[in-house]
Coordinates of C-alpha atoms in Angstrom, one line a residue:
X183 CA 142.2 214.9 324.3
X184 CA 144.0 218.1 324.2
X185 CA 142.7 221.3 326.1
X186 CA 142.9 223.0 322.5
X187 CA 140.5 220.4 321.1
X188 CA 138.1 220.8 323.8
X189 CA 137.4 224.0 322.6
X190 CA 135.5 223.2 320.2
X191 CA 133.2 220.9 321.9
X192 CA 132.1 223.6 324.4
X193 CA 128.4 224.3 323.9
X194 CA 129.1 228.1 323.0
X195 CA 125.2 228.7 322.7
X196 CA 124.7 227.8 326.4
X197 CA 122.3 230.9 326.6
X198 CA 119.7 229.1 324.3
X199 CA 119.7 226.1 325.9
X200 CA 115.4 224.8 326.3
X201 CA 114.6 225.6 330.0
X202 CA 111.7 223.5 331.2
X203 CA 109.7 224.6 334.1
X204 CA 112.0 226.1 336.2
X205 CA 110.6 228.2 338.7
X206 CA 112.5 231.1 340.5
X207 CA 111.0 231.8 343.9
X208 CA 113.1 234.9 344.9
X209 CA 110.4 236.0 346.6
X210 CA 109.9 232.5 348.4
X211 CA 113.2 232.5 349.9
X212 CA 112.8 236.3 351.8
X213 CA 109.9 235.1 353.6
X214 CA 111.6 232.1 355.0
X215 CA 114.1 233.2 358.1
X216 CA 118.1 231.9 358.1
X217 CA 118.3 228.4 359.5
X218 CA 122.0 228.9 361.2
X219 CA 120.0 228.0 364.5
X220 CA 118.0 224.7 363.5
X221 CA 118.6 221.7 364.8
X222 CA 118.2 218.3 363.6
X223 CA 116.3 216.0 366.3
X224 CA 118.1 212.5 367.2
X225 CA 117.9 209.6 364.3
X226 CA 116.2 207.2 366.4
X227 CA 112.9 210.1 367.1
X228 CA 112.3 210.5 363.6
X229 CA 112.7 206.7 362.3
X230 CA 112.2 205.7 359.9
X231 CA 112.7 209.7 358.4
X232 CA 116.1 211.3 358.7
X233 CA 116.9 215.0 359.2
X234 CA 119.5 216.6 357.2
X235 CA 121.1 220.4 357.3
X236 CA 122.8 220.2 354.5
X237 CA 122.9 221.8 351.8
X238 CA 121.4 224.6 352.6
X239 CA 117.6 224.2 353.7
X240 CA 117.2 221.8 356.5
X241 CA 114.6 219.3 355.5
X242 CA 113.3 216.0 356.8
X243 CA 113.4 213.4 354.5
X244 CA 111.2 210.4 354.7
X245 CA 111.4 208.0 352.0
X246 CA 109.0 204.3 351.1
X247 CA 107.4 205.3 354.2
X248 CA 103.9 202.7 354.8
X249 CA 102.0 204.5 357.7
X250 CA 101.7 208.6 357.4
X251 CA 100.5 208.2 360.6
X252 CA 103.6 207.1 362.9
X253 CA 105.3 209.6 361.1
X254 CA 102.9 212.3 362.1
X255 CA 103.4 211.5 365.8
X256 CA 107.1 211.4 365.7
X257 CA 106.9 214.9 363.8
X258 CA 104.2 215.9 366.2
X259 CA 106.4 215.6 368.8
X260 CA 109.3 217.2 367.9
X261 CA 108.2 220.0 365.5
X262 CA 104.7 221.1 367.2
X263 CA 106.0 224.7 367.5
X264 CA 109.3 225.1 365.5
X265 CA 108.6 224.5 361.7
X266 CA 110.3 221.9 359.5
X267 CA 112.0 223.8 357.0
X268 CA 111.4 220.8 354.3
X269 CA 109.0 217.6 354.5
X270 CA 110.1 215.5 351.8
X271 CA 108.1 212.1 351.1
X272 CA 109.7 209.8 348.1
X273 CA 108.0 206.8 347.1
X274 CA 105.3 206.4 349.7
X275 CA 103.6 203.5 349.9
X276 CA 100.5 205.1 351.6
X277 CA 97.5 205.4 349.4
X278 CA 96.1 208.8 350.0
X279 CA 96.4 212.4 352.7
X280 CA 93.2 211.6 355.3
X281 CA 91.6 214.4 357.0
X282 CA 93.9 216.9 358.7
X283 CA 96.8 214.7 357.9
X284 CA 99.6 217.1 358.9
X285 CA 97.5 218.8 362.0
X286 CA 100.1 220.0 364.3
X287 CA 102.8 219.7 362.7
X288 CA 104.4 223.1 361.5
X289 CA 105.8 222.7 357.9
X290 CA 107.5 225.2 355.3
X291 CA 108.0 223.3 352.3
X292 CA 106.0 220.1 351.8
X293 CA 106.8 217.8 348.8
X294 CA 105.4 214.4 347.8
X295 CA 107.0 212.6 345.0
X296 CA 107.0 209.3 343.2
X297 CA 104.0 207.8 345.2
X298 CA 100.7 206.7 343.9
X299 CA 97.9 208.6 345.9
X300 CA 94.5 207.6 345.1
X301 CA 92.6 210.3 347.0
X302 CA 93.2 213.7 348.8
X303 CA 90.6 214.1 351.9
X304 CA 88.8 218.0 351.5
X305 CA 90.4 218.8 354.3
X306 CA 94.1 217.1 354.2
X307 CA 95.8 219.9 354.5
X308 CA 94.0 221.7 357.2
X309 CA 95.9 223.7 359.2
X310 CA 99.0 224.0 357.8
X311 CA 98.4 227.8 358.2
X312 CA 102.4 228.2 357.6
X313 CA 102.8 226.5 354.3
X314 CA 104.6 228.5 351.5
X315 CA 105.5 225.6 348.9
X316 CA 103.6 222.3 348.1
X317 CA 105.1 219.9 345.5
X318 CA 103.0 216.8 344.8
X319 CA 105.0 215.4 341.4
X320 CA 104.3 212.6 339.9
X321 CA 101.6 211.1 342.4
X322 CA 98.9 210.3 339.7
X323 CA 96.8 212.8 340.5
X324 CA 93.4 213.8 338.2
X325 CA 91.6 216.9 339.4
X326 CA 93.3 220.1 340.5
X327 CA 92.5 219.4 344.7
X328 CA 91.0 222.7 345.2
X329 CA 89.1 221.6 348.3
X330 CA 92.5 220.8 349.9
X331 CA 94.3 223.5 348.4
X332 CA 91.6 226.4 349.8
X333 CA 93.0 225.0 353.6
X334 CA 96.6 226.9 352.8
X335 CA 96.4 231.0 353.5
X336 CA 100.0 231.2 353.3
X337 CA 100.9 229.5 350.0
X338 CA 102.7 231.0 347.7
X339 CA 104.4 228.1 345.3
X340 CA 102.2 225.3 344.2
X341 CA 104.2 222.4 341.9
X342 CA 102.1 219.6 340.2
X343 CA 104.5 218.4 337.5
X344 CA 103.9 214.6 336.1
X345 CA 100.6 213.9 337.2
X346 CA 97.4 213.0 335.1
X347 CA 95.4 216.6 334.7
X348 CA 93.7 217.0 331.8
X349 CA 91.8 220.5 333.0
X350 CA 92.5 223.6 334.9
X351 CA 88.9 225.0 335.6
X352 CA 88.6 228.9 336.5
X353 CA 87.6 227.8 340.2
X354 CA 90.7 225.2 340.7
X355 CA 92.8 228.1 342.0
X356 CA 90.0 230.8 342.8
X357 CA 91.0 230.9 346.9
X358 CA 94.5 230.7 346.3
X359 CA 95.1 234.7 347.0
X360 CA 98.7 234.6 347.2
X361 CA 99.7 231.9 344.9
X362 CA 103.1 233.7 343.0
X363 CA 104.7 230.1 341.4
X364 CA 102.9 227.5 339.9
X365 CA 103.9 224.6 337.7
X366 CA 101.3 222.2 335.9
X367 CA 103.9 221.2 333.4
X368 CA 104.4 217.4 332.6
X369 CA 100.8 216.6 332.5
X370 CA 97.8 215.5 330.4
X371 CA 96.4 219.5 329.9
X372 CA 94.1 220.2 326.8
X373 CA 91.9 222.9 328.8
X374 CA 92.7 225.6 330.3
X375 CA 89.7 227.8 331.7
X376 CA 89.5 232.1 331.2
X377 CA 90.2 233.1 334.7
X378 CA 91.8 230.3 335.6
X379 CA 95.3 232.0 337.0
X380 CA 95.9 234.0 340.4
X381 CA 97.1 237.6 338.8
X382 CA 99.5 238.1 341.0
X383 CA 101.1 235.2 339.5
X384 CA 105.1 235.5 338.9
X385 CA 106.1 232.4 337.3
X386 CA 103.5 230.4 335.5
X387 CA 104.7 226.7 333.6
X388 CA 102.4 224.6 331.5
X389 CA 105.3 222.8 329.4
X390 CA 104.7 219.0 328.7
X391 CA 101.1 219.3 327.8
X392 CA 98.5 218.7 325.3
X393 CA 97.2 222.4 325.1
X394 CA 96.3 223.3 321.2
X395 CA 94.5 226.9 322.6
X396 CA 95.6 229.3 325.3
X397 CA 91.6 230.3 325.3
X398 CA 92.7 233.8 326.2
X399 CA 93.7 232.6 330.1
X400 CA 96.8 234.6 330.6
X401 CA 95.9 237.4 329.0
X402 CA 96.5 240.6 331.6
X403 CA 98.7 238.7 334.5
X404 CA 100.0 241.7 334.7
X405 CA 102.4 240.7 337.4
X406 CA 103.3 237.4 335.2
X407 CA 107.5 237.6 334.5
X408 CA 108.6 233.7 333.9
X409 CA 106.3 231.7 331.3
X410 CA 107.0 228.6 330.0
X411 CA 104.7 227.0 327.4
X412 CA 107.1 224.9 325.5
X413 CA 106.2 221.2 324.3
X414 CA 102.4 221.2 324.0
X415 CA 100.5 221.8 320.5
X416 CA 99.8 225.2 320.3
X417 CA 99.2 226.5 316.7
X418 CA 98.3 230.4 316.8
X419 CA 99.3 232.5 319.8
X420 CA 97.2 236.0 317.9
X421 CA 95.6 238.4 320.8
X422 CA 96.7 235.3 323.7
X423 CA 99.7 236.9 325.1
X424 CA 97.9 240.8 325.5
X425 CA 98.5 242.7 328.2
X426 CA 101.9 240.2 329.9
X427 CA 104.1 243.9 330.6
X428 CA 105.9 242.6 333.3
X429 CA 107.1 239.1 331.0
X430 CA 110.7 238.7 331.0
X431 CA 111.4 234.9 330.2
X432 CA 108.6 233.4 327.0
X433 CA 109.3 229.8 326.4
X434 CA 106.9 228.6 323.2
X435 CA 109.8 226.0 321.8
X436 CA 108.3 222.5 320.2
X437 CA 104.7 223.7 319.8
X438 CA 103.4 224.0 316.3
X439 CA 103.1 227.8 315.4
X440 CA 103.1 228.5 311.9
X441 CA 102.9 232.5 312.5
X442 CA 103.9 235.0 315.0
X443 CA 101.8 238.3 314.0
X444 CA 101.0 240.7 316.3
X445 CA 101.3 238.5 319.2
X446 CA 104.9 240.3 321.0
X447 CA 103.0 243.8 320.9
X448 CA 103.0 244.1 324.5
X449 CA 106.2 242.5 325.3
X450 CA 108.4 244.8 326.2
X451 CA 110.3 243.9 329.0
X452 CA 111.0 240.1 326.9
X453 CA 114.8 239.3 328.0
X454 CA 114.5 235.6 326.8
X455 CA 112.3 234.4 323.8
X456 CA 112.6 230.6 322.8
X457 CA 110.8 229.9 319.8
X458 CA 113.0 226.5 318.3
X459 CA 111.2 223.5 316.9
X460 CA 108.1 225.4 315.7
X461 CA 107.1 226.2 311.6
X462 CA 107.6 229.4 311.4
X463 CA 108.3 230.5 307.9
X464 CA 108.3 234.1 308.3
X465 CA 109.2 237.8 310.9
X466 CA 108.0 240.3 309.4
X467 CA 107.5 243.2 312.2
X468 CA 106.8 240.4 314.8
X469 CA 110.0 241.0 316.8
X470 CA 109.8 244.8 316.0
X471 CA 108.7 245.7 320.0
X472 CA 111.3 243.5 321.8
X473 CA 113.8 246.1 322.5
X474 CA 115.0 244.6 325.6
X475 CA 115.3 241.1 324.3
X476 CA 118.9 239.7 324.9
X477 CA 118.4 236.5 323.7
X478 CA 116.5 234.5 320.7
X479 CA 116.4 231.0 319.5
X480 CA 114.7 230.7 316.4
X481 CA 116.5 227.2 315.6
X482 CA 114.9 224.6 314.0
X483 CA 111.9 226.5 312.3
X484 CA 111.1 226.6 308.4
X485 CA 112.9 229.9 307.4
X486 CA 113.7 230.2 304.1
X487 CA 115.0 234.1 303.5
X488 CA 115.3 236.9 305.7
X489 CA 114.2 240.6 305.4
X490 CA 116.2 243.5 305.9
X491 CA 113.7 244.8 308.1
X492 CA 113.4 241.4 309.9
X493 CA 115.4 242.2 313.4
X494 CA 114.6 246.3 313.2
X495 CA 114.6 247.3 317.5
X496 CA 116.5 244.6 318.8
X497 CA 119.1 247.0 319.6
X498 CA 119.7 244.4 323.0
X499 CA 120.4 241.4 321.3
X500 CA 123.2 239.4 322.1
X501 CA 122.7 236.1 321.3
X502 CA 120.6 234.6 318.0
X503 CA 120.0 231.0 316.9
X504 CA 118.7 230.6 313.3
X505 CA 120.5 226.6 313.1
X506 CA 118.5 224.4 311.2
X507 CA 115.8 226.4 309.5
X508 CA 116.0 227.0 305.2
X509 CA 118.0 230.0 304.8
X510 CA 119.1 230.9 301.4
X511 CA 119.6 234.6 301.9
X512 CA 120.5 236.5 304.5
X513 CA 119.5 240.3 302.5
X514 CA 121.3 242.7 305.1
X515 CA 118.7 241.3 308.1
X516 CA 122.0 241.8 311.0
X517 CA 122.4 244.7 310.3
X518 CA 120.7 246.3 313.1
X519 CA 121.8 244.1 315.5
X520 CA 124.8 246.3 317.0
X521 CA 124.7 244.5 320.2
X522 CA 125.1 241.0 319.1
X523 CA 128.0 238.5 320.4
X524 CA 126.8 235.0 319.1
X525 CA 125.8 233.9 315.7
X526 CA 124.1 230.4 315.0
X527 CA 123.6 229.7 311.4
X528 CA 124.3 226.4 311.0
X529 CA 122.5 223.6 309.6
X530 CA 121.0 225.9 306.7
X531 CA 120.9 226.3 303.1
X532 CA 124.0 229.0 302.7
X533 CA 125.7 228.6 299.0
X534 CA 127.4 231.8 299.2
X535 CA 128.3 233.9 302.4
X536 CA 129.8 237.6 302.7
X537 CA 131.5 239.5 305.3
X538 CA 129.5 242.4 304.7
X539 CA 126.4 240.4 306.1
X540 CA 128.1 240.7 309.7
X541 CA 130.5 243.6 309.6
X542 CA 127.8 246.0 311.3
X543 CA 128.3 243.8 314.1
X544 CA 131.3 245.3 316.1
X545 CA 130.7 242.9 319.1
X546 CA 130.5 239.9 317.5
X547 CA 132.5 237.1 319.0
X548 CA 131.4 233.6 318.1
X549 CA 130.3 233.0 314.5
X550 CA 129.3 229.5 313.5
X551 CA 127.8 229.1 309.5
X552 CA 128.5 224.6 310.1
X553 CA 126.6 222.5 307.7
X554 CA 125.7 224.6 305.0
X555 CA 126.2 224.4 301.0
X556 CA 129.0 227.3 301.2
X557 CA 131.4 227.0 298.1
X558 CA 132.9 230.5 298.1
X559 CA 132.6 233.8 300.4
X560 CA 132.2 237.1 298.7
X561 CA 135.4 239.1 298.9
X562 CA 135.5 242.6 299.9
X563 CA 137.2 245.9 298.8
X564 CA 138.1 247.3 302.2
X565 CA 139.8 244.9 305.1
X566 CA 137.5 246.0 308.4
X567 CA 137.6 243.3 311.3
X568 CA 135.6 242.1 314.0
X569 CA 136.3 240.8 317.6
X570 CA 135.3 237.4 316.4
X571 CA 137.1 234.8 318.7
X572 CA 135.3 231.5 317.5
X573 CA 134.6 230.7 313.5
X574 CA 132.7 227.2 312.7
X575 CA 132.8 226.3 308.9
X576 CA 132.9 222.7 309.2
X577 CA 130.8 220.4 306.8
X578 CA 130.4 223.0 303.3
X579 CA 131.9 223.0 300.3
X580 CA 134.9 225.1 300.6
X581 CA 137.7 224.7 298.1
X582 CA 138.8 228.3 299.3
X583 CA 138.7 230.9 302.1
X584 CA 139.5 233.4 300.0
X585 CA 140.5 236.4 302.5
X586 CA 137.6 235.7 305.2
X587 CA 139.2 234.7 307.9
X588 CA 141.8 237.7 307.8
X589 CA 139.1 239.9 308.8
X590 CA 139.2 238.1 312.6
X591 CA 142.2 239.7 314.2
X592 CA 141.5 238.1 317.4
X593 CA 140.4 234.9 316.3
X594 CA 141.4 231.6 319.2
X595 CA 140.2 228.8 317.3
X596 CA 138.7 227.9 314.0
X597 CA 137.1 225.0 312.5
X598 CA 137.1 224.1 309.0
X599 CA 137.0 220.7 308.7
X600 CA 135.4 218.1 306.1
X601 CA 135.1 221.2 303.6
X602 CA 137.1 220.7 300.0
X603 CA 140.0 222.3 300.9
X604 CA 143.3 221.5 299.1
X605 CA 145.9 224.1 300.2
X606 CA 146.4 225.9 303.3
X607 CA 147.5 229.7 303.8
X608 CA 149.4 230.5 307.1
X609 CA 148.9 234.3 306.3
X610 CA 144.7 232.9 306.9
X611 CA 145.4 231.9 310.6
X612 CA 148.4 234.2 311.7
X613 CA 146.5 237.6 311.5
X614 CA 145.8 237.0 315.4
X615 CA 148.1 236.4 317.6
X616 CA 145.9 234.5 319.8
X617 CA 145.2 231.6 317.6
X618 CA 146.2 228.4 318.7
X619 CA 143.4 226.5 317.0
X620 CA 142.7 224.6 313.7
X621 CA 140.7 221.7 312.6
X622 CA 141.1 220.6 309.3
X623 CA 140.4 217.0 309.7
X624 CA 138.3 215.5 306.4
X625 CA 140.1 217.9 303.8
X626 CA 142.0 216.4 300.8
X627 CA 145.0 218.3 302.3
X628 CA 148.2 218.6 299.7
X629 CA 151.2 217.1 301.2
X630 CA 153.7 218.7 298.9
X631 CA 156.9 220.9 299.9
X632 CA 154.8 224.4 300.3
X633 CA 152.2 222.9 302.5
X634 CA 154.7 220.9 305.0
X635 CA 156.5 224.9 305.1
X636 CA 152.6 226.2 305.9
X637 CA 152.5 223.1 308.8
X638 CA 155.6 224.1 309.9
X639 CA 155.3 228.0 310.4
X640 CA 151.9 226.9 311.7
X641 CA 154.0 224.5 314.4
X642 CA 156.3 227.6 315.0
X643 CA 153.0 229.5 316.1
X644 CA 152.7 227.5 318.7
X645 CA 149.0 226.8 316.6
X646 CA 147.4 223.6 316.7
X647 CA 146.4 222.2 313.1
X648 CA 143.7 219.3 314.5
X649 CA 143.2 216.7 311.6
X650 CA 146.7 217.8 309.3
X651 CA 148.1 214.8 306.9
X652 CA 150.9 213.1 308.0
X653 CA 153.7 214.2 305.9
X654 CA 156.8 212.8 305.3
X655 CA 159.7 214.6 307.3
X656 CA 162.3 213.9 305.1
X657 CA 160.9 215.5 301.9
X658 CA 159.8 218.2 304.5
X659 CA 163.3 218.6 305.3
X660 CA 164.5 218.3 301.4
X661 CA 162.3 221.0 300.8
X662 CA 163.9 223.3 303.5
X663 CA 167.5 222.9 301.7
X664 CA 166.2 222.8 298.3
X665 CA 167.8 226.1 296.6
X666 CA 165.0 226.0 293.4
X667 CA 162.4 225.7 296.0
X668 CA 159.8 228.8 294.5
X669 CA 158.4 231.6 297.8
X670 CA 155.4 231.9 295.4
X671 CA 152.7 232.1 297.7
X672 CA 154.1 232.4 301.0
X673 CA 154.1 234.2 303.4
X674 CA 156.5 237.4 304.3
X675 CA 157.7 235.1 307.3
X676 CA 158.2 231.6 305.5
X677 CA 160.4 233.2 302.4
X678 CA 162.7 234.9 304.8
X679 CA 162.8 231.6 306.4
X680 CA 163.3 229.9 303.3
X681 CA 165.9 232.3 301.8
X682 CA 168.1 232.4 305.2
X683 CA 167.9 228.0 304.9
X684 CA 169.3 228.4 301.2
X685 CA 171.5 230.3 302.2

């Protein structure tokens, strides 16, 4: 496969790609001290666990271990007063923590994974004064341990991904004073208490659930910057995001909300807004507050026409997905959008497109209007440009493109394959002189003498046509020699070409 070629498989919306629980502990990391002095004991001290520095955090790692008790008194012994940067337990075959199951033993990061605990002791977890993260993911557990978890002063990240919760009550978490990072995503959630959340909470994940209602129990965590609610069943989110100032990342992709109202009024400092796989059929002034919003997927919702007004403040924008929702019209709805470099409209209902729908957008450089009904684009009187670098047309109806592409005087690569095109115009592609890109596999390409001159000036570029009919190079060359061959059509460069070969 050619490098040229590749460029059109590059995921060019990379930005709106769904993150899932992912929790940034910034904060986390400047409490912990450098490692360039820790030292990993002697293999045959911590059998059966081994000790590793690398990559970055040195961590223990002990994995199908039977008895947490001979562990404990190998790490006793060796880690009593320096702490162990990372206790990692996969696939344990132990069957719950007992009482004061780490006593001693002077842990950072604690993480159980992949095991099947049936109980926590009340006290499992006793002092472990130190303790700043505890992952226990996918270790079947039922209840929040809130007993245990009171034992840890220190904690400040708490992961519980994959387990069996169906409930967070207001009292789970009610001790945890300096709780900043907490995931519950991947679980059985349909209840979340008022109250229920530390507000000092930074990063807060609830993806993978069951959760049809919010029941107001973010509301004012004020401190709350990273939220991730994507993948439950949530179908109004009216009066439950209030008072979230600090919110920079809100992921809400494959819930059910039909509406958006009022519910951004107090998200200001948005950066990120996922909203894909949802049934929203409608903006209105719901976006109107999001001036610092660089990012917006809106794929894969039930959008049918936009609104001039529709994308009035998001002077930040820089990247918006619209793929696979109704659209029929696009009434002037970009205009606003001076800061916007990628353009997903793919996958839509588009019969007729117009440059004037984008030219307000003077830092536009990927443009991609795939799968739609397009049959024509709207000419223009006056020839402005854009920075576009990227065009996607593939899969319309195209038996022209009129002058559209000649308004993309920087243009790399363009797709416009399976579309009804018959003819080919070098003077389409050789505006930039950066091109070196063309798919036009799936057209009912002519073969006749003007097109195998348009393939060959096209060759002379140094452009790649991707998908071009194999002509015949001897009429080709026939056609070069013929003196009655007609310029009508061509470009400046070909009929001096063609004039100097009958000559």
């Amino acid at each position: 496969m050619s490098d040229n070629k590749m460029k059109l498989q590059i995921l060019f919306f990379a930005s709106f790609v769904l993150v899932e629980g992912h929790m940034p502990e910034h904060y986390l990391e400047t409490r912990v001290t450098a490692y360039d002095n820790f030292v990993c004991p002697p293999d045959l001290v911590l059998r059966p666990c081994q000790c590793t520095t690398v990559p970055d955090i040195p961590t223990v790692h002990c994995g199908g271990i039977r008895s947490l008790k001979t562990v404990h008194i190998n790490l006793r012994a060796w880690f009593q007063d320096d702490p162990i940067p990372y206790l990692k337990f996969v696939d344990a075959q132990f069957e719950g923590l007992p009482s004061r199951a780490f006593v001693s033993v002077n842990v950072t990061r604690l993480q159980i994974r992949d095991s099947n605990l049936k109980w926590i002791a009340p006290d499992a977890f006793a002092g472990m004064r130190s303790l700043l993260l505890l992952t226990l993911h996918n270790v079947a557990l039922f209840n929040l341990p809130y007993e245990s978890l009171s034992q840890l002063p220190s904690l400040v990240s708490l992961r519980l991904p994959g387990n069996k919760l169906h409930r967070v009550s207001h009292s789970d978490l009610g001790e945890a004073f300096k709780l900043k990072y907490l995931s519950l995503a991947g679980n059985k959630l349909t209840h979340v208490d008022r109250g229920s959340f530390p507000i000092i909470l930074v990063t807060l994940s609830l993806s993978n659930n069951c959760i049809r209602s919010l029941n107001k129990s973010i509301r004012y965590l004020v401190n709350l910057e990273w939220l991730f609610l994507n993948d439950n069943r949530l179908l109004r989110l009216e009066g439950e995001l209030d008072g979230l100032h600090s919110l920079k990342q809100l992921n809400l992709a494959k819930n059910s909300i039909g509406s958006l109202g009022r519910s951004f009024r107090d998200l200001k400092q948005v950066q990120e807004l996922y909203l894909q796989y949802n049934a929203i059929h409608e903006l209105g002034t719901s976006l109107h507050n999001l001036s610092q919003l660089r990012n917006l997927n809106l794929s894969m919702n039930r959008l049918g026409i936009l609104s001039y007004t529709d994308f009035d403040g998001l002077t930040s924008l820089e990247g918006l997905d619209l793929s696979g929702n109704r659209l029929t019209e696009i009434n002037g709805a970009f205009n606003s959008l001076t800061n916007l470099r990628r353009l997903d409209l793919s996958k839509n209902r588009l019969r007729h497109f117009s440059f004037d729908e984008i030219s307000p957008l003077t830092k536009l450089t990927i443009l991609d209007l795939c799968d739609n009904r397009l049959h024509r684009f709207s000419p223009l009187p006056a020839m402005s440009t854009l920075p576009v670098e990227r065009v996607f047309l593939a899969r319309n109806k195209l038996s022209s493109l009129g002058q559209f592409l000649r308004h993309f005087t920087v243009l790399e690569a363009v797709d416009i394959s399976f579309n009804h095109l018959r003819i080919l115009k070098a003077e389409d592609f050789t505006m930039s002189p950066r091109i070196d890109y063309v798919s036009v596999a799936g057209n009912p390409l002519l073969c006749d003498e003007e097109q195998m001159l348009v393939y060959h000036e096209l060759d002379t570029a140094n452009i790649e046509v991707d998908g071009r009919p194999t002509c015949d190079d001897v009429g080709y060359s026939a056609a070069c020699k013929n003196r009655s061959f007609s310029t009508k059509g061509l470009s400046n460069s070909v009929k001096v070409r063609v004039i100097n070969w009958k000559k």
